[in-house]
XYZ file of C-alpha atoms in Angstrom:
665
model
C -28.066 -159.092 42.986
C -24.840 -159.451 44.934
C -24.569 -157.579 48.238
C -21.213 -155.795 48.582
C -20.627 -155.709 52.330
C -18.476 -153.376 54.387
C -16.876 -154.194 57.725
C -19.488 -154.925 60.390
C -22.405 -155.208 57.968
C -24.628 -158.293 58.048
C -26.867 -159.865 55.433
C -29.556 -162.570 55.575
C -28.877 -165.901 53.888
C -31.565 -167.502 51.755
C -29.658 -170.795 51.388
C -28.040 -173.206 53.809
C -25.780 -174.820 51.188
C -23.099 -172.296 50.315
C -19.676 -172.004 48.751
C -17.264 -169.455 50.210
C -14.662 -168.277 47.710
C -11.461 -166.575 48.786
C -9.143 -164.693 46.446
C -5.877 -163.287 47.781
C -2.796 -161.710 46.266
C -0.505 -164.243 47.956
C -1.052 -167.822 49.138
C -2.991 -167.960 52.400
C -4.345 -170.863 54.378
C -8.061 -171.038 55.132
C -9.714 -172.485 58.217
C -13.119 -172.427 59.881
C -14.230 -172.462 63.494
C -17.493 -173.773 64.954
C -18.460 -171.704 67.977
C -21.256 -171.465 70.499
C -23.644 -168.548 71.026
C -20.792 -166.391 72.336
C -18.434 -167.487 69.569
C -16.269 -169.575 71.929
C -14.499 -172.666 70.551
C -14.794 -175.792 72.684
C -11.576 -177.415 71.478
C -9.418 -178.378 68.477
C -12.185 -180.663 67.232
C -14.248 -177.524 66.444
C -11.675 -176.163 63.977
C -11.526 -177.221 60.318
C -7.986 -176.703 59.042
C -5.544 -178.217 56.521
C -4.769 -181.091 58.896
C -8.466 -181.859 59.527
C -10.191 -180.342 56.543
C -13.717 -181.730 57.017
C -16.142 -181.258 59.883
C -19.931 -181.711 59.868
C -21.225 -178.969 57.589
C -17.871 -177.457 56.608
C -14.876 -178.414 54.488
C -11.794 -176.277 53.849
C -8.742 -176.490 51.601
C -5.785 -178.641 52.621
C -2.990 -176.205 51.736
C -2.200 -172.534 51.285
C -3.314 -171.061 47.967
C -4.295 -167.775 46.357
C -7.798 -169.105 45.663
C -9.912 -171.196 48.058
C -13.362 -172.724 47.863
C -14.945 -173.716 51.162
C -18.044 -175.928 51.079
C -20.640 -175.108 53.743
C -23.906 -176.868 54.584
C -25.481 -175.084 57.537
C -28.275 -177.644 57.729
C -25.712 -180.281 58.742
C -23.806 -178.429 61.476
C -24.543 -179.500 65.044
C -27.345 -177.785 66.950
C -24.791 -176.526 69.464
C -23.018 -174.521 66.737
C -24.283 -170.960 66.493
C -21.339 -169.264 64.780
C -19.132 -170.406 61.914
C -16.046 -168.243 61.472
C -13.975 -168.176 58.275
C -10.298 -167.586 59.071
C -7.381 -166.628 56.840
C -3.721 -166.786 57.873
C -0.395 -166.260 56.162
C 1.918 -169.293 56.056
C 4.788 -169.254 58.526
C 7.366 -170.777 56.173
C 8.895 -167.398 55.309
C 8.213 -167.792 51.583
C 6.044 -164.704 51.389
C 5.056 -161.554 53.223
C 4.621 -161.724 56.973
C 1.674 -159.322 57.103
C -1.491 -158.747 55.095
C -0.640 -155.082 54.634
C 2.118 -156.075 52.190
C -0.313 -157.906 49.861
C -3.419 -157.039 47.893
C -6.602 -156.945 49.954
C -8.216 -160.411 50.163
C -11.678 -160.744 48.637
C -14.256 -163.152 50.052
C -17.436 -164.089 48.202
C -20.369 -166.334 49.034
C -22.379 -168.151 46.373
C -25.541 -170.224 46.551
C -26.016 -173.816 45.420
C -26.742 -172.621 41.869
C -23.467 -170.663 41.696
C -25.197 -167.279 41.943
C -23.156 -164.745 43.919
C -24.876 -163.684 47.140
C -22.314 -161.650 49.061
C -18.896 -160.126 48.405
C -16.528 -158.514 50.885
C -13.143 -156.903 50.215
C -11.071 -156.927 53.412
C -9.327 -153.579 53.151
C -7.387 -151.580 55.731
C -5.087 -154.371 56.924
C -1.517 -153.622 57.981
C 0.570 -155.751 60.383
C -1.988 -158.525 60.813
C -0.941 -162.035 59.803
C -4.264 -163.743 60.594
C -7.843 -162.537 60.421
C -11.496 -163.475 60.736
C -12.940 -162.756 57.308
C -16.619 -163.682 57.672
C -18.917 -165.053 60.304
C -22.042 -167.103 59.655
C -24.310 -166.890 62.682
C -27.672 -168.287 63.733
C -30.290 -165.764 64.817
C -33.851 -166.768 65.747
C -33.627 -169.958 63.744
C -32.275 -168.284 60.592
C -28.690 -167.916 59.387
C -27.064 -164.609 58.553
C -23.602 -163.550 57.444
C -21.478 -160.761 58.893
C -18.421 -159.091 57.340
C -15.892 -159.117 60.189
C -12.423 -158.299 58.818
C -10.854 -158.506 62.301
C -7.085 -158.924 62.033
C -4.546 -160.152 64.587
C -0.952 -158.973 64.666
C -0.154 -161.947 66.885
C -1.133 -164.338 64.127
C -3.271 -167.443 64.243
C -2.407 -168.156 67.851
C -3.738 -164.801 69.021
C -6.876 -165.247 66.921
C -7.680 -168.675 68.350
C -6.882 -167.562 71.889
C -9.298 -164.652 71.470
C -12.019 -167.180 70.644
C -11.332 -169.117 73.834
C -9.538 -172.143 72.392
C -7.481 -173.918 75.105
C -3.826 -174.325 74.153
C -4.144 -171.923 71.225
C -0.380 -171.432 70.794
C 0.400 -175.096 70.326
C -2.637 -175.759 68.162
C -1.837 -172.813 65.867
C 1.616 -174.308 65.292
C -0.021 -177.637 64.459
C -2.264 -175.978 61.861
C 0.630 -174.145 60.205
C 2.753 -177.303 60.161
C -0.111 -179.258 58.575
C -0.418 -176.662 55.834
C 3.342 -176.835 55.212
C 3.231 -180.651 54.979
C 0.348 -180.539 52.503
C 2.210 -177.960 50.412
C 5.316 -180.178 50.359
C 3.271 -183.151 49.123
C 1.398 -181.125 46.525
C 2.069 -181.810 42.847
C 2.063 -178.893 40.466
C -1.071 -178.815 38.324
C -0.716 -179.110 34.563
C -1.246 -175.967 32.510
C -4.964 -175.256 32.001
C -6.589 -176.155 28.732
C -7.845 -173.082 26.924
C -11.459 -173.388 25.690
C -12.132 -172.807 22.033
C -14.309 -169.726 22.565
C -13.669 -168.426 26.063
C -16.218 -165.627 26.133
C -15.487 -163.257 28.991
C -17.806 -163.535 31.961
C -17.953 -161.023 34.721
C -20.715 -161.533 37.257
C -20.986 -158.380 39.317
C -19.170 -158.846 42.633
C -18.807 -162.587 41.958
C -15.437 -163.904 42.947
C -13.148 -165.605 40.434
C -12.776 -169.318 40.011
C -9.373 -171.023 39.947
C -7.414 -170.657 36.735
C -7.319 -174.376 36.137
C -11.067 -174.820 35.991
C -14.123 -173.039 34.643
C -17.354 -172.792 36.577
C -20.526 -172.434 34.531
C -22.712 -169.716 35.954
C -26.479 -170.024 35.671
C -27.653 -167.137 33.534
C -31.227 -166.200 32.641
C -30.890 -167.476 29.105
C -29.422 -170.757 30.353
C -26.185 -170.132 28.489
C -23.275 -171.287 30.662
C -20.110 -169.240 30.378
C -16.676 -169.996 31.794
C -15.688 -167.799 34.705
C -12.233 -166.261 34.435
C -9.775 -166.927 37.202
C -6.442 -165.532 38.317
C -3.561 -167.154 36.505
C -0.193 -167.119 38.214
C 2.350 -164.762 36.705
C 5.968 -165.647 37.465
C 7.983 -163.072 39.305
C 10.699 -161.260 37.387
C 14.199 -162.627 37.317
C 16.116 -161.804 40.456
C 12.929 -161.092 42.397
C 11.962 -163.045 45.491
C 8.899 -161.067 46.447
C 6.404 -163.725 45.344
C 3.911 -161.056 44.247
C 1.200 -162.119 41.818
C 0.590 -159.133 39.571
C -2.301 -160.663 37.661
C -5.653 -158.972 38.150
C -8.140 -161.569 39.448
C -10.678 -160.836 36.687
C -8.271 -160.601 33.736
C -6.951 -163.358 31.502
C -3.299 -162.831 30.616
C -2.342 -162.901 26.981
C -1.047 -166.237 25.795
C 2.707 -166.634 26.179
C 4.768 -168.367 23.496
C 5.765 -171.936 24.287
C 9.375 -172.648 25.260
C 11.777 -173.828 22.557
C 11.306 -177.428 21.581
C 13.797 -179.902 23.028
C 14.648 -183.057 21.116
C 13.518 -186.081 23.137
C 13.585 -189.819 22.542
C 10.587 -191.174 20.682
C 8.326 -192.943 23.180
C 6.825 -196.328 22.627
C 3.338 -196.440 21.089
C 0.582 -195.974 23.633
C -3.041 -197.064 23.669
C -5.444 -194.820 21.806
C -7.094 -193.427 24.937
C -3.727 -192.631 26.524
C -2.477 -191.005 23.329
C -5.581 -188.840 23.210
C -5.101 -187.787 26.810
C -1.549 -186.640 26.019
C -2.509 -184.702 22.917
C -1.715 -181.017 23.353
C -4.548 -178.611 24.037
C -5.702 -176.390 21.198
C -3.468 -173.416 20.622
C -4.370 -170.467 22.828
C -5.501 -167.303 21.109
C -2.998 -164.525 20.625
C -4.608 -162.482 23.393
C -7.712 -162.127 25.540
C -11.060 -162.494 23.772
C -12.686 -159.302 22.505
C -15.098 -157.670 24.964
C -18.835 -157.946 24.444
C -21.474 -155.462 25.623
C -23.898 -156.958 28.117
C -21.500 -159.732 29.106
C -22.595 -160.005 32.736
C -25.273 -161.765 34.725
C -28.801 -160.377 34.708
C -32.384 -161.031 33.721
C -32.456 -158.267 31.132
C -29.984 -156.363 28.989
C -30.568 -153.359 31.252
C -29.436 -155.342 34.288
C -26.548 -156.962 32.431
C -25.164 -153.625 31.284
C -25.574 -152.217 34.777
C -23.641 -155.148 36.243
C -21.003 -154.876 33.545
C -20.430 -151.172 34.238
C -20.037 -151.848 37.942
C -17.724 -154.741 37.117
C -15.548 -152.347 35.112
C -15.543 -149.955 38.068
C -14.408 -152.699 40.445
C -11.808 -153.988 37.981
C -10.298 -150.541 37.591
C -10.317 -149.968 41.361
C -8.624 -153.255 42.132
C -6.011 -153.235 39.393
C -4.951 -149.711 40.377
C -4.920 -150.762 44.042
C -2.695 -153.717 43.168
C -0.241 -151.475 41.322
C -0.157 -148.903 44.109
C 0.296 -151.627 46.704
C 3.141 -153.179 44.715
C 4.852 -149.794 44.412
C 4.505 -149.209 48.149
C 5.886 -152.676 48.858
C 8.845 -152.093 46.524
C 9.606 -148.741 48.143
C 9.315 -150.231 51.628
C 11.642 -153.091 50.769
C 14.146 -150.656 49.250
C 14.118 -148.597 52.439
C 14.660 -151.694 54.548
C 17.569 -152.888 52.407
C 19.192 -149.453 52.478
C 18.790 -149.331 56.261
C 20.509 -152.699 56.581
C 23.325 -151.538 54.345
C 23.829 -148.359 56.333
C 23.929 -150.366 59.541
C 27.247 -151.831 58.340
C 30.010 -149.192 58.443
C 31.915 -150.844 55.595
C 28.907 -150.424 53.291
C 28.459 -146.698 53.850
C 31.054 -145.769 51.284
C 33.260 -147.339 48.681
C 32.595 -149.487 45.670
C 31.029 -152.330 47.682
C 28.446 -150.050 49.240
C 27.668 -148.361 45.941
C 27.140 -151.695 44.238
C 24.869 -152.941 47.030
C 22.751 -149.788 46.897
C 22.537 -149.982 43.137
C 21.427 -153.609 43.382
C 18.709 -152.734 45.883
C 17.417 -149.961 43.633
C 17.496 -152.292 40.633
C 15.297 -154.801 42.480
C 12.889 -152.026 43.320
C 12.781 -150.879 39.697
C 12.085 -154.445 38.517
C 9.133 -154.786 40.890
C 7.709 -151.413 39.910
C 8.134 -152.106 36.208
C 6.392 -155.456 36.479
C 3.518 -153.910 38.458
C 3.175 -151.131 35.876
C 3.228 -153.704 33.085
C 0.335 -155.585 34.710
C -1.584 -152.344 35.199
C -1.045 -151.282 31.596
C -2.266 -154.664 30.383
C -5.449 -154.402 32.439
C -6.017 -150.809 31.333
C -5.787 -151.809 27.677
C -8.490 -154.412 28.204
C -10.695 -152.051 30.216
C -10.390 -149.332 27.573
C -11.342 -151.843 24.880
C -14.333 -152.925 26.962
C -15.378 -149.329 27.553
C -15.285 -148.618 23.818
C -17.681 -151.521 23.256
C -19.985 -150.921 26.215
C -20.438 -147.150 25.918
C -22.251 -147.184 22.532
C -24.550 -149.983 23.740
C -25.827 -148.159 26.833
C -29.551 -147.253 26.960
C -30.573 -143.610 27.451
C -30.641 -143.832 31.258
C -26.971 -144.927 31.251
C -25.721 -143.085 28.158
C -23.876 -139.790 27.771
C -25.807 -136.831 26.431
C -23.887 -136.991 23.145
C -24.862 -140.635 22.550
C -26.879 -141.358 19.389
C -29.534 -143.157 21.484
C -31.005 -139.796 22.420
C -31.918 -139.170 18.782
C -34.542 -141.924 19.023
C -35.480 -141.430 22.677
C -38.924 -142.511 23.805
C -40.356 -142.298 27.323
C -39.782 -145.702 28.971
C -42.653 -147.899 30.060
C -40.909 -148.968 33.268
C -38.266 -147.567 35.568
C -34.680 -148.584 34.665
C -32.310 -149.971 37.261
C -30.168 -146.844 37.459
C -29.442 -143.417 36.042
C -26.141 -141.870 35.018
C -24.975 -138.954 37.155
C -21.627 -138.410 35.423
C -18.299 -140.187 34.950
C -15.526 -141.401 37.253
C -11.832 -141.819 36.550
C -8.500 -142.287 38.318
C -5.226 -140.410 37.702
C -3.505 -143.555 36.367
C -5.664 -143.341 33.219
C -7.773 -140.146 33.036
C -9.019 -141.119 29.591
C -10.810 -144.209 30.923
C -14.169 -142.907 32.121
C -16.498 -145.267 33.977
C -20.177 -144.252 34.071
C -21.311 -143.205 37.545
C -24.629 -145.053 37.856
C -26.988 -144.497 40.803
C -29.722 -147.023 41.528
C -33.329 -145.986 41.079
C -35.269 -145.014 43.035
C -32.543 -142.905 44.595
C -31.721 -143.927 48.151
C -30.630 -140.370 49.020
C -30.956 -136.907 47.568
C -28.439 -135.011 45.457
C -26.472 -131.863 46.213
C -24.755 -129.940 43.427
C -22.094 -127.972 45.282
C -21.654 -124.454 43.929
C -18.799 -123.742 46.350
C -15.095 -123.444 45.616
C -14.318 -127.156 45.768
C -10.819 -128.627 45.592
C -10.398 -129.603 41.949
C -8.042 -127.843 39.572
C -10.943 -126.993 37.248
C -12.576 -124.805 39.941
C -9.479 -122.717 40.734
C -9.949 -120.224 37.904
C -13.740 -119.852 38.236
C -15.312 -116.968 40.099
C -18.361 -117.415 42.342
C -20.871 -116.311 39.691
C -19.540 -118.779 37.109
C -19.561 -121.622 39.640
C -23.174 -120.891 40.528
C -24.182 -120.800 36.869
C -22.476 -124.113 36.124
C -23.981 -125.696 39.231
C -27.496 -124.666 38.237
C -27.018 -125.869 34.653
C -25.771 -129.185 36.016
C -28.816 -129.478 38.304
C -31.157 -128.853 35.361
C -29.349 -131.551 33.368
C -29.771 -134.007 36.266
C -33.455 -133.094 36.496
C -34.023 -133.762 32.793
C -32.108 -137.022 33.098
C -34.325 -138.169 35.982
C -37.489 -137.145 34.116
C -36.317 -139.034 31.030
C -35.651 -142.178 33.078
C -39.145 -142.349 34.618
C -42.297 -143.598 32.885
C -44.967 -141.058 31.995
C -46.225 -139.445 35.182
C -43.750 -141.406 37.273
C -41.897 -138.308 38.538
C -43.330 -134.926 39.498
C -40.878 -132.018 39.710
C -41.206 -128.930 41.877
C -38.743 -126.036 41.995
C -37.910 -123.576 44.769
C -36.161 -120.441 43.491
C -36.707 -117.825 46.221
C -35.137 -114.834 44.446
C -35.868 -115.920 40.871
C -32.123 -115.987 40.138
C -32.434 -119.260 38.229
C -35.234 -118.213 35.897
C -33.082 -118.475 32.766
C -31.791 -121.942 33.644
C -35.254 -123.244 34.597
C -36.843 -121.780 31.447
C -36.622 -125.045 29.410
C -38.484 -126.896 32.174
C -41.125 -124.184 32.462
C -41.626 -123.845 28.704
C -41.943 -127.598 28.220
C -44.592 -127.786 30.940
C -42.931 -130.593 32.893
C -43.084 -128.811 36.275
C -45.960 -129.567 38.599
C -46.225 -125.861 39.446
C -44.333 -122.665 38.582
C -41.088 -122.199 40.554
C -41.872 -121.131 44.110
C -40.531 -117.649 44.865
C -40.187 -115.671 48.057
C -40.390 -116.855 51.639
C -44.116 -117.554 51.300
C -43.598 -119.770 48.265
C -40.797 -121.654 50.009
C -42.915 -122.261 53.108
C -46.012 -123.358 51.148
C -44.123 -125.809 48.943
C -42.295 -127.408 51.872
C -45.524 -127.637 53.881
C -47.299 -129.470 51.037
C -44.484 -131.973 50.568
C -44.071 -132.546 54.303
C -47.775 -133.310 54.685
C -47.602 -135.676 51.715
C -44.621 -137.548 53.210
C -46.461 -137.849 56.558
C -49.562 -139.329 54.921
C -47.608 -141.798 52.809
C -45.521 -142.906 55.796
C -48.614 -143.523 57.935
C -50.276 -145.486 55.137
C -47.126 -147.479 54.532
C -46.632 -148.384 58.189
C -50.282 -149.312 58.638
C -50.491 -151.181 55.349
C -53.529 -149.096 54.431
C -52.715 -147.495 51.105
C -56.403 -147.622 50.177
C -57.189 -145.156 52.984
C -55.132 -142.334 51.486
C -57.111 -139.176 50.675
C -58.721 -139.249 47.215
C -56.672 -137.490 44.613
C -53.388 -137.735 46.484
C -50.650 -138.147 43.885
C -48.469 -141.104 44.876
C -45.939 -140.563 42.091
C -42.309 -139.948 42.977
C -41.500 -136.314 43.739
C -38.334 -134.337 43.049
C -37.854 -130.996 44.780
C -35.163 -128.809 43.207
C -33.926 -126.196 45.690
C -31.906 -123.271 44.320
C -30.197 -120.412 46.143
C -30.332 -122.064 49.560
C -30.650 -120.769 52.313
C -32.138 -117.554 50.883
C -35.849 -117.371 51.766
C -35.679 -120.104 54.434
C -36.763 -119.452 58.023
C -36.287 -121.886 60.901
C -39.526 -123.757 60.214
C -38.713 -124.115 56.508
C -35.245 -125.338 57.412
C -36.685 -127.984 59.748
C -39.071 -129.174 57.039
C -36.248 -129.367 54.512
C -34.208 -131.558 56.851
C -37.266 -133.733 57.432
C -37.736 -134.226 53.693
C -34.062 -135.113 53.271
C -34.255 -137.759 56.023
C -37.742 -139.231 55.565
C -38.622 -138.404 51.983
C -36.604 -141.065 50.107
C -38.491 -143.894 51.837
C -41.742 -142.709 50.217
C -40.365 -141.475 46.895
C -39.639 -137.818 47.687
C -36.142 -136.645 46.769
C -34.166 -133.430 47.083
C -31.886 -131.915 44.455
C -30.153 -128.977 46.066
C -27.966 -126.351 44.415
C -26.084 -124.686 47.245
C -22.779 -123.447 48.600
C -22.181 -124.743 52.103
C -20.421 -121.532 53.077
C -23.605 -119.544 52.385
C -25.275 -121.500 55.192
C -22.305 -121.343 57.586
C -24.302 -119.133 59.973
C -26.343 -122.181 60.986
C -23.199 -123.929 62.210
C -23.357 -127.690 62.817
C -27.169 -127.707 62.652
C -27.027 -128.407 58.918
C -24.283 -131.030 59.067
C -26.824 -133.911 59.005
C -28.452 -132.350 55.940
C -25.225 -132.233 53.929
C -24.289 -135.759 55.005
C -27.667 -137.118 53.899
C -27.110 -135.979 50.299
C -24.809 -137.274 47.567
C -22.425 -134.436 46.762
C -21.860 -133.689 43.087
C -19.871 -130.861 41.561
C -20.358 -128.752 38.424
C -16.700 -129.244 37.450
C -14.250 -132.115 37.811
C -13.387 -132.833 41.441
C -11.789 -135.826 43.206
C -14.093 -135.968 46.221
C -15.696 -139.407 45.810
C -14.208 -142.475 47.506
C -15.179 -146.083 46.861
C -15.892 -148.438 49.799
C -13.572 -151.213 48.556
C -10.061 -149.783 48.446
C -10.687 -146.114 49.254
C -9.486 -144.531 46.012
C -10.224 -140.831 45.533
C -12.157 -140.882 42.265
C -12.420 -137.804 40.084
C -16.045 -137.039 39.320
C -16.866 -135.506 35.934
C -20.345 -133.934 35.642
C -22.443 -134.767 32.579
C -21.690 -132.475 29.636
C -24.686 -131.286 27.643
C -24.229 -130.611 23.916
C -23.779 -126.900 23.303
C -26.755 -126.671 20.924
C -29.322 -127.779 23.510
C -31.380 -129.627 20.916
C -31.101 -132.937 22.790
C -32.421 -131.334 25.967
C -35.395 -129.771 24.171
C -36.197 -132.993 22.311
C -36.195 -135.036 25.510
C -38.316 -132.493 27.372
C -40.800 -132.437 24.499
C -41.138 -136.220 24.635
C -41.581 -136.164 28.432
C -44.156 -133.369 28.309
C -46.145 -135.099 25.564
C -46.179 -138.360 27.542
C -47.329 -136.524 30.673
C -50.201 -134.888 28.778
C -51.327 -138.235 27.390
C -51.087 -139.779 30.854
C -53.382 -137.100 32.330
C -56.090 -137.652 29.666
């Protein structure tokens, strides 16, 4: 599985031979530095750049490009090298933006020698920086690790190199930029790529795209190589000089019609091999290939669908980010042009000024229209993919109204993830991406019965919000039970005042609860004491590596504690135990599912802040409170909708209860 890093995060490397792939929205130049234990650079000979592209263990590209592939062999670097930094810088020729904030966020990926993606990092949050350290490979106790750095420099490449202790950084930075410009001047445009006969789409989760002019076979479990899509260059609109590439890095553009034929002199006959080499490529299809369910890397269909869903999520996030960034750039450029016009008194009024302002607005409209066109094209493909993928999802990933629930059977092994709802963005509310959470859950869940901020919650009173929140929690509980093998999850319920008796009735009647719902302060205290003791025992056994010394009869199955009407019935000791379970329970398979309104517990002040932060907040109605770690979009979360009849819920609970009874025999 690919690790999606955030700034400052590190990750161990299992290979010394690597390929670092860079994808950017505008041509950038790539370089690498070889530093000592403190990251200091001894001199220009420790920098791989377009003018000196190869050093022992590292080779970089020779010119600026939107896609780079850097070859790294850490086993070959000198023993004195302890840090390898990957640098990106914008060219200084004035042909493009002067800062990274005006382009799409660069994406850096690392693959192993077999082409399998190991690490991906989207460098978000850049503004005025024109050079940055993207990644750092560093040696620690004889092993190599990778760190997502994302450190930008407003002073450009010179400031970056000076910060790493390079003598004469200003002059050397100019040499590097000049070398890149010379290589670009000598470069010959590549011929148009040949389109394969059956270019099946391939999206490896978090894997970075290959160049458009080549296809890289990825090693898949069934040994079926598939061409990796790459970003094709889309020409800027007429009259535009922005140089923006509006093509989404994972999307193939539809084939464009060839230009009109021009009559040319008939050439002399050529040898057979030369004639064959000049034969035109097969005609490109009329559009992108149709999507296929399970078209992602993975050892099983379960893993492939999981990776494909997350690939759709990333595609939607990035294509929307590209459109928003292009709009912001167009607006910023319009403001700058209008400011320049107003600086000239003769342009403030009259026909000349009006024409200049109209021209500036027309340029802005062209950029926005082209960005929207690219977004619409990507959305059409994502919607088509969603329509194919959704019906193919297994029960753990499927909606409650999916036909797969009609033939549901308790699984024999735990799936990779479970669906907690749907996510969408305002650009296309109809495109819903499944919100999948990995199993076992890394943190508990909190269904917020408070007011929230979404439009759907405005017209609901407190009683209706609480009812919807409890119904949503029961649906999540059934979903988790249905995803686990027989006896793999034990469910306990705390309902101090018995206010949730009607909602918990299906669970009680089916017999899937480990004990009747705990009521009153005594029931709350006893249940929390039992689970706390269990977590303590499992932690001690885990740390000591002595699972065989656990008390006889101790159930080691995963536990789910559903807490309703919090903090009613909780004293200080119960509250401390609840916080302990939230912090320490997930490591030994004990999870919380809380139904609570934070305002009801406001009397505790900041004491409960760590508790709320340790849980994944869900809502019973649509609310845009979730943000992704890549580009920071505010995603609207839609809770799972149960069919009104309730027959699916009862059928699933009956299957789970029957499997639990057979497991106990």
